[in-house]
PDB file of C-alpha atoms in Angstrom:
ATOM      1  CA  MET A 280     -64.439  93.516  59.405  1.00 76.00           C
ATOM      2  CA  LEU A 281     -64.322  90.501  57.097  1.00 85.00           C
ATOM      3  CA  SER A 282     -67.304  88.209  57.625  1.00 81.00           C
ATOM      4  CA  ASP A 283     -65.739  85.163  55.964  1.00 94.00           C
ATOM      5  CA  LEU A 284     -62.580  84.065  54.125  1.00 96.00           C
ATOM      6  CA  ASP A 285     -60.145  86.635  52.744  1.00 96.00           C
ATOM      7  CA  LEU A 286     -59.887  87.144  49.001  1.00 97.00           C
ATOM      8  CA  PRO A 287     -56.977  84.750  48.289  1.00 97.00           C
ATOM      9  CA  ALA A 288     -58.824  81.984  50.175  1.00 98.00           C
ATOM     10  CA  LEU A 289     -62.047  82.750  48.297  1.00 98.00           C
ATOM     11  CA  TRP A 290     -60.275  82.191  44.988  1.00 98.00           C
ATOM     12  CA  GLU A 291     -59.156  78.788  46.277  1.00 98.00           C
ATOM     13  CA  TYR A 292     -62.467  77.805  47.895  1.00 98.00           C
ATOM     14  CA  ARG A 293     -64.650  75.161  46.265  1.00 98.00           C
ATOM     15  CA  SER A 294     -68.093  74.207  47.568  1.00 98.00           C
ATOM     16  CA  GLY A 295     -68.626  70.744  48.979  1.00 97.00           C
ATOM     17  CA  HIS A 296     -72.244  70.718  47.808  1.00 98.00           C
ATOM     18  CA  ARG A 297     -73.397  67.438  46.281  1.00 98.00           C
ATOM     19  CA  ASP A 298     -76.278  67.364  43.855  1.00 98.00           C
ATOM     20  CA  PRO A 299     -79.033  65.013  45.038  1.00 98.00           C
ATOM     21  CA  ASP A 300     -80.047  61.987  43.009  1.00 97.00           C
ATOM     22  CA  GLY A 301     -82.870  62.810  40.636  1.00 98.00           C
ATOM     23  CA  PHE A 302     -82.208  66.571  40.648  1.00 98.00           C
ATOM     24  CA  ASP A 303     -82.669  67.024  36.907  1.00 98.00           C
ATOM     25  CA  ALA A 304     -85.711  64.753  36.710  1.00 98.00           C
ATOM     26  CA  PHE A 305     -87.354  66.605  39.614  1.00 98.00           C
ATOM     27  CA  TRP A 306     -86.991  69.955  37.897  1.00 98.00           C
ATOM     28  CA  ARG A 307     -87.923  68.657  34.458  1.00 98.00           C
ATOM     29  CA  THR A 308     -91.168  67.223  35.845  1.00 98.00           C
ATOM     30  CA  THR A 309     -91.880  70.364  37.863  1.00 98.00           C
ATOM     31  CA  LEU A 310     -91.481  72.661  34.856  1.00 98.00           C
ATOM     32  CA  ASP A 311     -93.390  70.368  32.497  1.00 98.00           C
ATOM     33  CA  GLU A 312     -96.339  70.371  34.896  1.00 98.00           C
ATOM     34  CA  ALA A 313     -96.239  74.162  35.247  1.00 98.00           C
ATOM     35  CA  ARG A 314     -96.103  74.741  31.501  1.00 97.00           C
ATOM     36  CA  ALA A 315     -99.010  72.343  30.982  1.00 97.00           C
ATOM     37  CA  ALA A 316    -101.155  74.731  33.043  1.00 92.00           C
ATOM     38  CA  GLY A 317    -101.085  77.218  30.147  1.00 91.00           C
ATOM     39  CA  ASP A 318     -99.336  80.346  28.933  1.00 92.00           C
ATOM     40  CA  GLY A 319    -100.233  83.975  28.642  1.00 90.00           C
ATOM     41  CA  LEU A 320     -99.173  87.393  29.890  1.00 95.00           C
ATOM     42  CA  VAL A 321    -101.999  89.783  30.711  1.00 97.00           C
ATOM     43  CA  LEU A 322    -100.906  93.423  30.589  1.00 98.00           C
ATOM     44  CA  THR A 323    -102.877  96.347  31.978  1.00 98.00           C
ATOM     45  CA  PRO A 324    -101.496  99.819  31.169  1.00 98.00           C
ATOM     46  CA  VAL A 325    -100.676 101.982  34.202  1.00 98.00           C
ATOM     47  CA  SER A 326    -101.044 105.743  33.966  1.00 98.00           C
ATOM     48  CA  THR A 327     -97.907 107.554  35.176  1.00 98.00           C
ATOM     49  CA  ALA A 328     -96.214 110.913  34.620  1.00 98.00           C
ATOM     50  CA  LEU A 329     -93.194 109.205  33.057  1.00 98.00           C
ATOM     51  CA  ARG A 330     -92.315 110.551  29.609  1.00 97.00           C
ATOM     52  CA  THR A 331     -89.897 107.875  28.392  1.00 98.00           C
ATOM     53  CA  ILE A 332     -91.205 104.603  29.881  1.00 98.00           C
ATOM     54  CA  ASP A 333     -94.515 102.756  29.589  1.00 98.00           C
ATOM     55  CA  VAL A 334     -95.578 100.746  32.644  1.00 98.00           C
ATOM     56  CA  PHE A 335     -97.936  97.763  32.688  1.00 98.00           C
ATOM     57  CA  ASP A 336     -99.395  95.726  35.528  1.00 98.00           C
ATOM     58  CA  ALA A 337     -98.424  92.196  34.454  1.00 98.00           C
ATOM     59  CA  GLU A 338     -99.919  88.812  35.353  1.00 98.00           C
ATOM     60  CA  PHE A 339     -98.889  85.360  34.132  1.00 98.00           C
ATOM     61  CA  PRO A 340     -99.442  81.740  35.252  1.00 98.00           C
ATOM     62  CA  GLY A 341     -96.742  80.347  37.532  1.00 98.00           C
ATOM     63  CA  PHE A 342     -96.445  77.119  39.496  1.00 98.00           C
ATOM     64  CA  GLY A 343     -99.760  75.265  39.498  1.00 97.00           C
ATOM     65  CA  GLY A 344    -101.147  77.849  37.087  1.00 97.00           C
ATOM     66  CA  HIS A 345    -101.362  80.293  40.032  1.00 97.00           C
ATOM     67  CA  PRO A 346    -101.457  83.964  38.973  1.00 97.00           C
ATOM     68  CA  VAL A 347     -98.152  85.776  39.499  1.00 98.00           C
ATOM     69  CA  ARG A 348     -97.926  89.561  39.339  1.00 98.00           C
ATOM     70  CA  GLY A 349     -95.190  91.960  38.347  1.00 98.00           C
ATOM     71  CA  TRP A 350     -94.507  95.225  36.553  1.00 98.00           C
ATOM     72  CA  LEU A 351     -93.515  95.312  32.905  1.00 98.00           C
ATOM     73  CA  ARG A 352     -91.692  98.462  31.834  1.00 98.00           C
ATOM     74  CA  LEU A 353     -90.921  99.264  28.198  1.00 98.00           C
ATOM     75  CA  PRO A 354     -89.025 102.179  26.660  1.00 98.00           C
ATOM     76  CA  ARG A 355     -91.683 104.378  25.061  1.00 96.00           C
ATOM     77  CA  ASP A 356     -89.580 105.146  21.997  1.00 94.00           C
ATOM     78  CA  ARG A 357     -88.805 101.517  21.181  1.00 91.00           C
ATOM     79  CA  GLY A 358     -89.232 101.420  17.416  1.00 89.00           C
ATOM     80  CA  ALA A 359     -90.015  98.310  15.403  1.00 90.00           C
ATOM     81  CA  VAL A 360     -86.996  96.174  16.340  1.00 94.00           C
ATOM     82  CA  PRO A 361     -87.749  93.709  19.191  1.00 97.00           C
ATOM     83  CA  LEU A 362     -85.997  94.626  22.431  1.00 97.00           C
ATOM     84  CA  PRO A 363     -83.648  92.677  24.666  1.00 98.00           C
ATOM     85  CA  ALA A 364     -85.294  91.948  28.006  1.00 98.00           C
ATOM     86  CA  VAL A 365     -84.316  91.666  31.660  1.00 98.00           C
ATOM     87  CA  VAL A 366     -86.393  89.632  34.108  1.00 98.00           C
ATOM     88  CA  GLN A 367     -85.579  90.860  37.609  1.00 98.00           C
ATOM     89  CA  PHE A 368     -86.219  89.209  40.984  1.00 98.00           C
ATOM     90  CA  HIS A 369     -86.349  91.107  44.277  1.00 97.00           C
ATOM     91  CA  GLY A 370     -84.848  90.594  47.727  1.00 96.00           C
ATOM     92  CA  TYR A 371     -86.190  88.561  50.624  1.00 97.00           C
ATOM     93  CA  GLY A 372     -89.489  89.710  52.085  1.00 95.00           C
ATOM     94  CA  SER A 373     -89.834  92.501  49.538  1.00 95.00           C
ATOM     95  CA  GLY A 374     -92.105  92.719  46.496  1.00 96.00           C
ATOM     96  CA  ARG A 375     -92.393  94.275  43.070  1.00 97.00           C
ATOM     97  CA  GLY A 376     -92.764  97.703  44.686  1.00 96.00           C
ATOM     98  CA  GLY A 377     -94.503 100.583  42.941  1.00 97.00           C
ATOM     99  CA  PRO A 378     -94.845 101.359  39.235  1.00 97.00           C
ATOM    100  CA  LEU A 379     -92.208 104.122  39.442  1.00 97.00           C
ATOM    101  CA  ASP A 380     -89.547 101.973  41.117  1.00 96.00           C
ATOM    102  CA  ASP A 381     -86.678 100.145  39.374  1.00 95.00           C
ATOM    103  CA  LEU A 382     -86.479 102.244  36.217  1.00 97.00           C
ATOM    104  CA  VAL A 383     -82.819 101.486  35.429  1.00 97.00           C
ATOM    105  CA  TRP A 384     -83.257  98.603  33.000  1.00 98.00           C
ATOM    106  CA  ALA A 385     -86.045 100.171  30.941  1.00 98.00           C
ATOM    107  CA  SER A 386     -84.096 103.445  30.868  1.00 97.00           C
ATOM    108  CA  ALA A 387     -81.161 101.487  29.436  1.00 97.00           C
ATOM    109  CA  GLY A 388     -83.318 100.206  26.574  1.00 97.00           C
ATOM    110  CA  TYR A 389     -84.547  96.866  27.884  1.00 98.00           C
ATOM    111  CA  ALA A 390     -88.008  95.441  28.282  1.00 98.00           C
ATOM    112  CA  HIS A 391     -88.031  94.948  32.045  1.00 98.00           C
ATOM    113  CA  LEU A 392     -90.239  92.587  34.031  1.00 98.00           C
ATOM    114  CA  ILE A 393     -89.870  92.530  37.804  1.00 98.00           C
ATOM    115  CA  MET A 394     -91.616  89.527  39.325  1.00 98.00           C
ATOM    116  CA  ASP A 395     -93.265  89.222  42.716  1.00 97.00           C
ATOM    117  CA  ALA A 396     -92.032  86.391  44.896  1.00 97.00           C
ATOM    118  CA  ARG A 397     -95.375  84.926  45.896  1.00 97.00           C
ATOM    119  CA  GLY A 398     -96.521  85.630  49.430  1.00 95.00           C
ATOM    120  CA  GLN A 399     -93.858  88.287  50.015  1.00 96.00           C
ATOM    121  CA  GLY A 400     -93.975  92.067  50.087  1.00 93.00           C
ATOM    122  CA  GLY A 401     -96.186  92.524  53.121  1.00 80.00           C
ATOM    123  CA  ALA A 402     -93.737  94.735  55.017  1.00 73.00           C
ATOM    124  CA  HIS A 403     -91.992  96.938  52.430  1.00 74.00           C
ATOM    125  CA  ALA A 404     -91.731  97.343  48.640  1.00 85.00           C
ATOM    126  CA  GLY A 405     -95.175  95.807  48.527  1.00 89.00           C
ATOM    127  CA  GLY A 406     -96.109  92.711  46.577  1.00 94.00           C
ATOM    128  CA  ALA A 407     -99.392  91.759  44.934  1.00 94.00           C
ATOM    129  CA  THR A 408     -99.091  87.958  44.582  1.00 96.00           C
ATOM    130  CA  GLY A 409    -100.468  85.510  47.110  1.00 94.00           C
ATOM    131  CA  ASP A 410     -99.314  81.941  47.669  1.00 95.00           C
ATOM    132  CA  PRO A 411    -102.403  79.719  47.645  1.00 94.00           C
ATOM    133  CA  VAL A 412    -100.383  76.664  48.766  1.00 92.00           C
ATOM    134  CA  GLY A 413    -100.237  76.092  52.516  1.00 82.00           C
ATOM    135  CA  SER A 414     -97.442  74.421  54.438  1.00 82.00           C
ATOM    136  CA  ALA A 415     -96.692  72.542  57.629  1.00 85.00           C
ATOM    137  CA  PRO A 416     -95.427  74.423  60.714  1.00 84.00           C
ATOM    138  CA  ALA A 417     -92.551  76.719  59.823  1.00 87.00           C
ATOM    139  CA  TYR A 418     -90.208  79.176  61.500  1.00 88.00           C
ATOM    140  CA  PRO A 419     -91.323  82.804  60.952  1.00 88.00           C
ATOM    141  CA  GLY A 420     -90.358  83.896  57.434  1.00 93.00           C
ATOM    142  CA  PHE A 421     -90.436  82.013  54.133  1.00 96.00           C
ATOM    143  CA  LEU A 422     -87.275  79.923  54.161  1.00 97.00           C
ATOM    144  CA  THR A 423     -88.641  76.930  56.087  1.00 98.00           C
ATOM    145  CA  ARG A 424     -92.128  76.691  54.565  1.00 97.00           C
ATOM    146  CA  GLY A 425     -92.647  73.090  53.490  1.00 97.00           C
ATOM    147  CA  ILE A 426     -88.939  72.457  54.016  1.00 97.00           C
ATOM    148  CA  GLU A 427     -89.129  68.765  54.916  1.00 97.00           C
ATOM    149  CA  ASP A 428     -90.263  67.711  51.424  1.00 97.00           C
ATOM    150  CA  LYS A 429     -88.958  68.988  48.093  1.00 98.00           C
ATOM    151  CA  GLU A 430     -92.449  68.664  46.604  1.00 98.00           C
ATOM    152  CA  THR A 431     -93.937  71.100  49.116  1.00 97.00           C
ATOM    153  CA  TYR A 432     -90.991  73.442  49.628  1.00 98.00           C
ATOM    154  CA  TYR A 433     -91.757  77.116  49.112  1.00 98.00           C
ATOM    155  CA  TYR A 434     -88.909  77.780  46.692  1.00 98.00           C
ATOM    156  CA  ARG A 435     -90.114  75.049  44.339  1.00 98.00           C
ATOM    157  CA  ARG A 436     -92.985  77.382  43.591  1.00 98.00           C
ATOM    158  CA  VAL A 437     -90.874  80.545  43.441  1.00 98.00           C
ATOM    159  CA  PHE A 438     -88.206  79.102  41.131  1.00 99.00           C
ATOM    160  CA  THR A 439     -90.917  77.711  38.863  1.00 98.00           C
ATOM    161  CA  ASP A 440     -92.582  81.130  38.793  1.00 98.00           C
ATOM    162  CA  ALA A 441     -89.222  82.585  37.712  1.00 98.00           C
ATOM    163  CA  VAL A 442     -88.939  80.235  34.746  1.00 98.00           C
ATOM    164  CA  ARG A 443     -92.511  81.009  33.776  1.00 98.00           C
ATOM    165  CA  ALA A 444     -91.695  84.733  33.961  1.00 98.00           C
ATOM    166  CA  VAL A 445     -88.979  84.173  31.355  1.00 98.00           C
ATOM    167  CA  ASP A 446     -91.452  82.181  29.249  1.00 98.00           C
ATOM    168  CA  ALA A 447     -93.984  85.006  29.507  1.00 98.00           C
ATOM    169  CA  VAL A 448     -91.538  87.728  28.443  1.00 98.00           C
ATOM    170  CA  ARG A 449     -90.408  85.654  25.492  1.00 97.00           C
ATOM    171  CA  GLY A 450     -94.002  85.592  24.269  1.00 96.00           C
ATOM    172  CA  LEU A 451     -94.137  89.385  23.853  1.00 97.00           C
ATOM    173  CA  ASP A 452     -94.029  90.814  20.331  1.00 96.00           C
ATOM    174  CA  ALA A 453     -91.876  93.655  21.669  1.00 96.00           C
ATOM    175  CA  VAL A 454     -89.171  91.259  22.910  1.00 98.00           C
ATOM    176  CA  ASP A 455     -86.474  89.320  21.094  1.00 98.00           C
ATOM    177  CA  GLY A 456     -86.735  85.943  22.825  1.00 97.00           C
ATOM    178  CA  ARG A 457     -83.090  85.182  22.053  1.00 97.00           C
ATOM    179  CA  ARG A 458     -81.949  88.165  24.109  1.00 98.00           C
ATOM    180  CA  VAL A 459     -83.543  87.631  27.517  1.00 98.00           C
ATOM    181  CA  ALA A 460     -81.435  87.993  30.675  1.00 98.00           C
ATOM    182  CA  VAL A 461     -82.139  87.524  34.393  1.00 98.00           C
ATOM    183  CA  ALA A 462     -80.976  89.647  37.319  1.00 98.00           C
ATOM    184  CA  GLY A 463     -81.316  90.019  41.062  1.00 98.00           C
ATOM    185  CA  ASN A 464     -79.724  90.871  44.399  1.00 97.00           C
ATOM    186  CA  SER A 465     -79.735  88.585  47.466  1.00 98.00           C
ATOM    187  CA  GLN A 466     -82.855  86.391  47.222  1.00 98.00           C
ATOM    188  CA  GLY A 467     -83.243  87.845  43.737  1.00 98.00           C
ATOM    189  CA  GLY A 468     -79.700  86.767  42.897  1.00 98.00           C
ATOM    190  CA  GLY A 469     -80.471  83.243  44.062  1.00 98.00           C
ATOM    191  CA  ILE A 470     -83.632  83.160  41.962  1.00 98.00           C
ATOM    192  CA  ALA A 471     -81.742  84.512  38.935  1.00 98.00           C
ATOM    193  CA  LEU A 472     -79.116  81.790  39.378  1.00 98.00           C
ATOM    194  CA  ALA A 473     -81.827  79.127  39.555  1.00 99.00           C
ATOM    195  CA  ALA A 474     -83.422  80.501  36.388  1.00 98.00           C
ATOM    196  CA  ALA A 475     -80.045  80.449  34.645  1.00 98.00           C
ATOM    197  CA  GLY A 476     -79.668  76.772  35.543  1.00 98.00           C
ATOM    198  CA  LEU A 477     -83.198  75.866  34.484  1.00 98.00           C
ATOM    199  CA  VAL A 478     -83.434  77.866  31.233  1.00 98.00           C
ATOM    200  CA  PRO A 479     -80.595  76.734  28.967  1.00 94.00           C
ATOM    201  CA  ASP A 480     -80.595  79.555  26.414  1.00 96.00           C
ATOM    202  CA  LEU A 481     -80.644  82.802  28.367  1.00 98.00           C
ATOM    203  CA  ALA A 482     -78.512  85.648  27.049  1.00 98.00           C
ATOM    204  CA  ALA A 483     -77.013  86.718  30.399  1.00 98.00           C
ATOM    205  CA  ALA A 484     -77.361  86.550  34.194  1.00 98.00           C
ATOM    206  CA  TYR A 485     -76.586  89.085  36.921  1.00 98.00           C
ATOM    207  CA  VAL A 486     -76.127  87.406  40.303  1.00 98.00           C
ATOM    208  CA  GLN A 487     -75.468  89.968  43.044  1.00 98.00           C
ATOM    209  CA  ALA A 488     -74.835  88.756  46.628  1.00 98.00           C
ATOM    210  CA  PRO A 489     -76.799  85.548  45.946  1.00 98.00           C
ATOM    211  CA  PHE A 490     -78.948  83.898  48.609  1.00 98.00           C
ATOM    212  CA  LEU A 491     -79.675  80.143  48.725  1.00 98.00           C
ATOM    213  CA  THR A 492     -76.228  79.153  47.464  1.00 98.00           C
ATOM    214  CA  ASP A 493     -73.905  76.732  49.260  1.00 98.00           C
ATOM    215  CA  VAL A 494     -76.671  76.614  51.847  1.00 98.00           C
ATOM    216  CA  ARG A 495     -75.234  74.108  54.323  1.00 97.00           C
ATOM    217  CA  ARG A 496     -72.106  76.219  54.676  1.00 98.00           C
ATOM    218  CA  ALA A 497     -74.102  79.444  54.930  1.00 98.00           C
ATOM    219  CA  VAL A 498     -76.215  78.113  57.795  1.00 97.00           C
ATOM    220  CA  ARG A 499     -73.086  77.091  59.694  1.00 96.00           C
ATOM    221  CA  ILE A 500     -71.124  80.337  59.374  1.00 96.00           C
ATOM    222  CA  THR A 501     -73.747  83.079  59.686  1.00 96.00           C
ATOM    223  CA  ALA A 502     -76.180  83.753  62.495  1.00 94.00           C
ATOM    224  CA  THR A 503     -78.119  86.464  60.670  1.00 96.00           C
ATOM    225  CA  ALA A 504     -81.493  86.255  58.972  1.00 96.00           C
ATOM    226  CA  PRO A 505     -82.721  84.750  56.739  1.00 97.00           C
ATOM    227  CA  TYR A 506     -80.343  81.776  57.168  1.00 98.00           C
ATOM    228  CA  SER A 507     -80.984  81.881  60.921  1.00 98.00           C
ATOM    229  CA  GLU A 508     -84.540  80.736  60.136  1.00 98.00           C
ATOM    230  CA  ILE A 509     -83.124  77.315  59.254  1.00 98.00           C
ATOM    231  CA  SER A 510     -81.065  77.034  62.427  1.00 97.00           C
ATOM    232  CA  GLY A 511     -84.063  78.271  64.429  1.00 97.00           C
ATOM    233  CA  TYR A 512     -86.277  75.647  62.838  1.00 97.00           C
ATOM    234  CA  LEU A 513     -83.769  72.881  63.506  1.00 97.00           C
ATOM    235  CA  ALA A 514     -83.278  73.998  67.095  1.00 96.00           C
ATOM    236  CA  ALA A 515     -86.875  72.901  67.666  1.00 96.00           C
ATOM    237  CA  ARG A 516     -86.901  69.946  65.215  1.00 95.00           C
ATOM    238  CA  ARG A 517     -83.604  68.399  66.190  1.00 95.00           C
ATOM    239  CA  THR A 518     -83.995  65.145  64.255  1.00 97.00           C
ATOM    240  CA  SER A 519     -84.916  66.805  60.956  1.00 97.00           C
ATOM    241  CA  ALA A 520     -81.516  68.156  59.884  1.00 97.00           C
ATOM    242  CA  GLU A 521     -80.698  65.593  57.202  1.00 97.00           C
ATOM    243  CA  THR A 522     -84.228  65.739  55.791  1.00 98.00           C
ATOM    244  CA  VAL A 523     -84.062  69.534  55.668  1.00 98.00           C
ATOM    245  CA  PHE A 524     -80.682  69.631  53.942  1.00 98.00           C
ATOM    246  CA  GLU A 525     -81.756  66.933  51.497  1.00 98.00           C
ATOM    247  CA  THR A 526     -84.657  69.180  50.507  1.00 98.00           C
ATOM    248  CA  LEU A 527     -82.438  72.254  50.280  1.00 98.00           C
ATOM    249  CA  ALA A 528     -79.991  70.407  48.019  1.00 98.00           C
ATOM    250  CA  HIS A 529     -82.662  70.520  45.300  1.00 98.00           C
ATOM    251  CA  PHE A 530     -82.702  74.338  45.541  1.00 98.00           C
ATOM    252  CA  ASP A 531     -79.035  75.175  46.076  1.00 98.00           C
ATOM    253  CA  GLY A 532     -77.520  77.722  43.712  1.00 98.00           C
ATOM    254  CA  VAL A 533     -74.358  75.632  43.350  1.00 98.00           C
ATOM    255  CA  ALA A 534     -76.380  72.890  41.654  1.00 98.00           C
ATOM    256  CA  PHE A 535     -77.993  75.385  39.280  1.00 99.00           C
ATOM    257  CA  ALA A 536     -74.607  76.990  38.575  1.00 98.00           C
ATOM    258  CA  ARG A 537     -73.283  73.633  37.356  1.00 98.00           C
ATOM    259  CA  ARG A 538     -75.999  73.634  34.686  1.00 98.00           C
ATOM    260  CA  ALA A 539     -76.042  77.310  33.697  1.00 98.00           C
ATOM    261  CA  LEU A 540     -74.635  78.358  30.325  1.00 98.00           C
ATOM    262  CA  ALA A 541     -75.461  82.072  29.997  1.00 98.00           C
ATOM    263  CA  PRO A 542     -72.619  84.580  30.443  1.00 97.00           C
ATOM    264  CA  ALA A 543     -72.837  85.678  34.081  1.00 98.00           C
ATOM    265  CA  HIS A 544     -71.662  88.578  36.214  1.00 97.00           C
ATOM    266  CA  PHE A 545     -71.412  87.743  39.928  1.00 98.00           C
ATOM    267  CA  SER A 546     -70.660  90.098  42.790  1.00 98.00           C
ATOM    268  CA  THR A 547     -70.220  89.909  46.535  1.00 98.00           C
ATOM    269  CA  GLY A 548     -69.168  92.130  49.427  1.00 97.00           C
ATOM    270  CA  LEU A 549     -66.340  90.776  51.555  1.00 97.00           C
ATOM    271  CA  MET A 550     -68.054  92.202  54.652  1.00 96.00           C
ATOM    272  CA  ASP A 551     -71.424  90.590  53.863  1.00 97.00           C
ATOM    273  CA  ASP A 552     -72.692  88.778  56.975  1.00 96.00           C
ATOM    274  CA  ILE A 553     -76.072  87.931  55.401  1.00 97.00           C
ATOM    275  CA  CYS A 554     -74.985  85.981  52.309  1.00 98.00           C
ATOM    276  CA  PRO A 555     -71.345  85.120  53.088  1.00 97.00           C
ATOM    277  CA  PRO A 556     -68.921  85.761  50.213  1.00 98.00           C
ATOM    278  CA  SER A 557     -67.626  82.185  50.219  1.00 98.00           C
ATOM    279  CA  THR A 558     -71.114  81.009  49.263  1.00 98.00           C
ATOM    280  CA  ALA A 559     -71.135  83.392  46.282  1.00 98.00           C
ATOM    281  CA  PHE A 560     -67.690  82.158  45.283  1.00 98.00           C
ATOM    282  CA  GLY A 561     -68.877  78.566  45.711  1.00 98.00           C
ATOM    283  CA  ALA A 562     -71.535  79.180  43.064  1.00 98.00           C
ATOM    284  CA  TYR A 563     -69.177  81.239  40.912  1.00 98.00           C
ATOM    285  CA  HIS A 564     -66.503  78.535  40.764  1.00 98.00           C
ATOM    286  CA  ALA A 565     -69.153  75.919  39.932  1.00 98.00           C
ATOM    287  CA  TYR A 566     -70.729  78.052  37.206  1.00 98.00           C
ATOM    288  CA  ARG A 567     -70.534  76.304  33.861  1.00 98.00           C
ATOM    289  CA  GLY A 568     -70.834  79.259  31.489  1.00 98.00           C
ATOM    290  CA  ARG A 569     -68.556  82.221  30.889  1.00 97.00           C
ATOM    291  CA  LYS A 570     -68.364  84.287  34.058  1.00 97.00           C
ATOM    292  CA  THR A 571     -66.869  87.201  35.950  1.00 97.00           C
ATOM    293  CA  ILE A 572     -67.044  88.108  39.636  1.00 98.00           C
ATOM    294  CA  ARG A 573     -66.435  91.394  41.438  1.00 97.00           C
ATOM    295  CA  ALA A 574     -65.509  91.202  45.116  1.00 97.00           C
ATOM    296  CA  TRP A 575     -66.089  94.527  46.886  1.00 97.00           C
ATOM    297  CA  GLU A 576     -63.579  94.638  49.729  1.00 95.00           C
ATOM    298  CA  PHE A 577     -65.275  97.147  52.043  1.00 95.00           C
ATOM    299  CA  ASN A 578     -68.914  96.474  51.164  1.00 96.00           C
ATOM    300  CA  GLY A 579     -71.492  94.280  52.795  1.00 96.00           C
ATOM    301  CA  HIS A 580     -74.730  92.915  51.411  1.00 96.00           C
ATOM    302  CA  GLU A 581     -75.161  95.750  48.900  1.00 96.00           C
ATOM    303  CA  ALA A 582     -72.175  94.226  47.038  1.00 96.00           C
ATOM    304  CA  GLY A 583     -71.039  97.426  45.374  1.00 95.00           C
ATOM    305  CA  GLY A 584     -74.505  98.925  44.994  1.00 94.00           C
ATOM    306  CA  HIS A 585     -74.980 101.214  41.999  1.00 93.00           C
ATOM    307  CA  GLU A 586     -71.362 100.819  40.867  1.00 96.00           C
ATOM    308  CA  ASP A 587     -71.871  97.081  40.580  1.00 96.00           C
ATOM    309  CA  VAL A 588     -75.096  97.655  38.644  1.00 96.00           C
ATOM    310  CA  ALA A 589     -73.057  99.781  36.231  1.00 96.00           C
ATOM    311  CA  ASP A 590     -70.739  96.793  35.741  1.00 94.00           C
ATOM    312  CA  ALA A 591     -73.752  94.596  34.997  1.00 95.00           C
ATOM    313  CA  LEU A 592     -75.169  97.099  32.518  1.00 95.00           C
ATOM    314  CA  SER A 593     -71.896  97.031  30.599  1.00 94.00           C
ATOM    315  CA  ALA A 594     -71.810  93.230  30.643  1.00 94.00           C
ATOM    316  CA  PHE A 595     -75.437  92.955  29.541  1.00 95.00           C
ATOM    317  CA  ARG A 596     -74.967  95.409  26.692  1.00 94.00           C
ATOM    318  CA  ALA A 597     -72.469  93.044  25.086  1.00 93.00           C
ATOM    319  CA  ALA A 598     -74.291  89.828  25.984  1.00 95.00           C
ATOM    320  CA  THR A 599     -77.689  91.007  24.669  1.00 94.00           C
ATOM    321  CA  ALA A 600     -76.499  92.794  21.532  1.00 90.00           C
ATOM    322  CA  ARG A 601     -78.050  91.797  18.214  1.00 74.00           C
ATOM    323  CA  GLY A 602     -75.855  89.770  15.895  1.00 57.00           C
ATOM    324  CA  ASP A 603     -75.541  92.750  13.548  1.00 44.00           C
ATOM    325  CA  GLU A 604     -74.466  95.137  16.292  1.00 50.00           C
ATOM    326  CA  GLU A 605     -70.869  95.785  17.244  1.00 40.00           C
ATOM    327  CA  ARG A 606     -70.049  93.954  20.428  1.00 34.00           C
TER     328      ARG A 606
END
């Protein structure tokens, strides 16, 4: 059954999210501090049986200069012309996985970096990046860690790591820094949207079933995890609601969408009860750059799955083409 508004209502819906005062200054300061900690992408070749793709264990400095891990995959037969690149972000609680996972983008001719979300990946699709920053008491999960202060909130570190991942890929000789895109599903879609709002000159963005968008509405209309972590937290800390939502306003995908310029492909499943489709449409309607959205009528959180990825591949091919290629 539908988990939210029907399609005609989704086209009419507009988010009521209000950007907090000082939003841009907060993020400018955060990114300036992270970049001051230094640059560099350390690559360690990984031996695999793959014949067409080279895999590297990647490490770069993220928020606070903390080491962030990922996999870099490059087409083996890549020639001398720098490649377009895709920086991918994974779903909630997951990790970068294994070296043989996620081969689509490299197989399609992109340099592909998939980034660990720090502290995640302990249960499945394992991660390799810790989070050395502690937090005050939090509801089980990641969503409420440090949530009563924007300076200490968990996603301040993750979104900064994402921007630094883009910086790191752009420093590769094998990559054309003008043709770097971001992509992700669920939490990964929310991180990709944040990166698109924080990096003004990306080539493209793929935002599938995005998490952390139109957050106040999401918490009110879905009882499923991860958004239920916020309601669970506030059930115990009853006087903290306005403080919590003031923090979350600095990390809401709608705010990043209002600042994002890269051509973007959004998608959502109309039966998604994890990241409600109205929250995806809230970000989509707010998105500043050129955009498309695919609403999958009978799909849930997978938002069209591999067929939607095929749509994104087609969109990225045009958006990341060289100036001398036919678009």
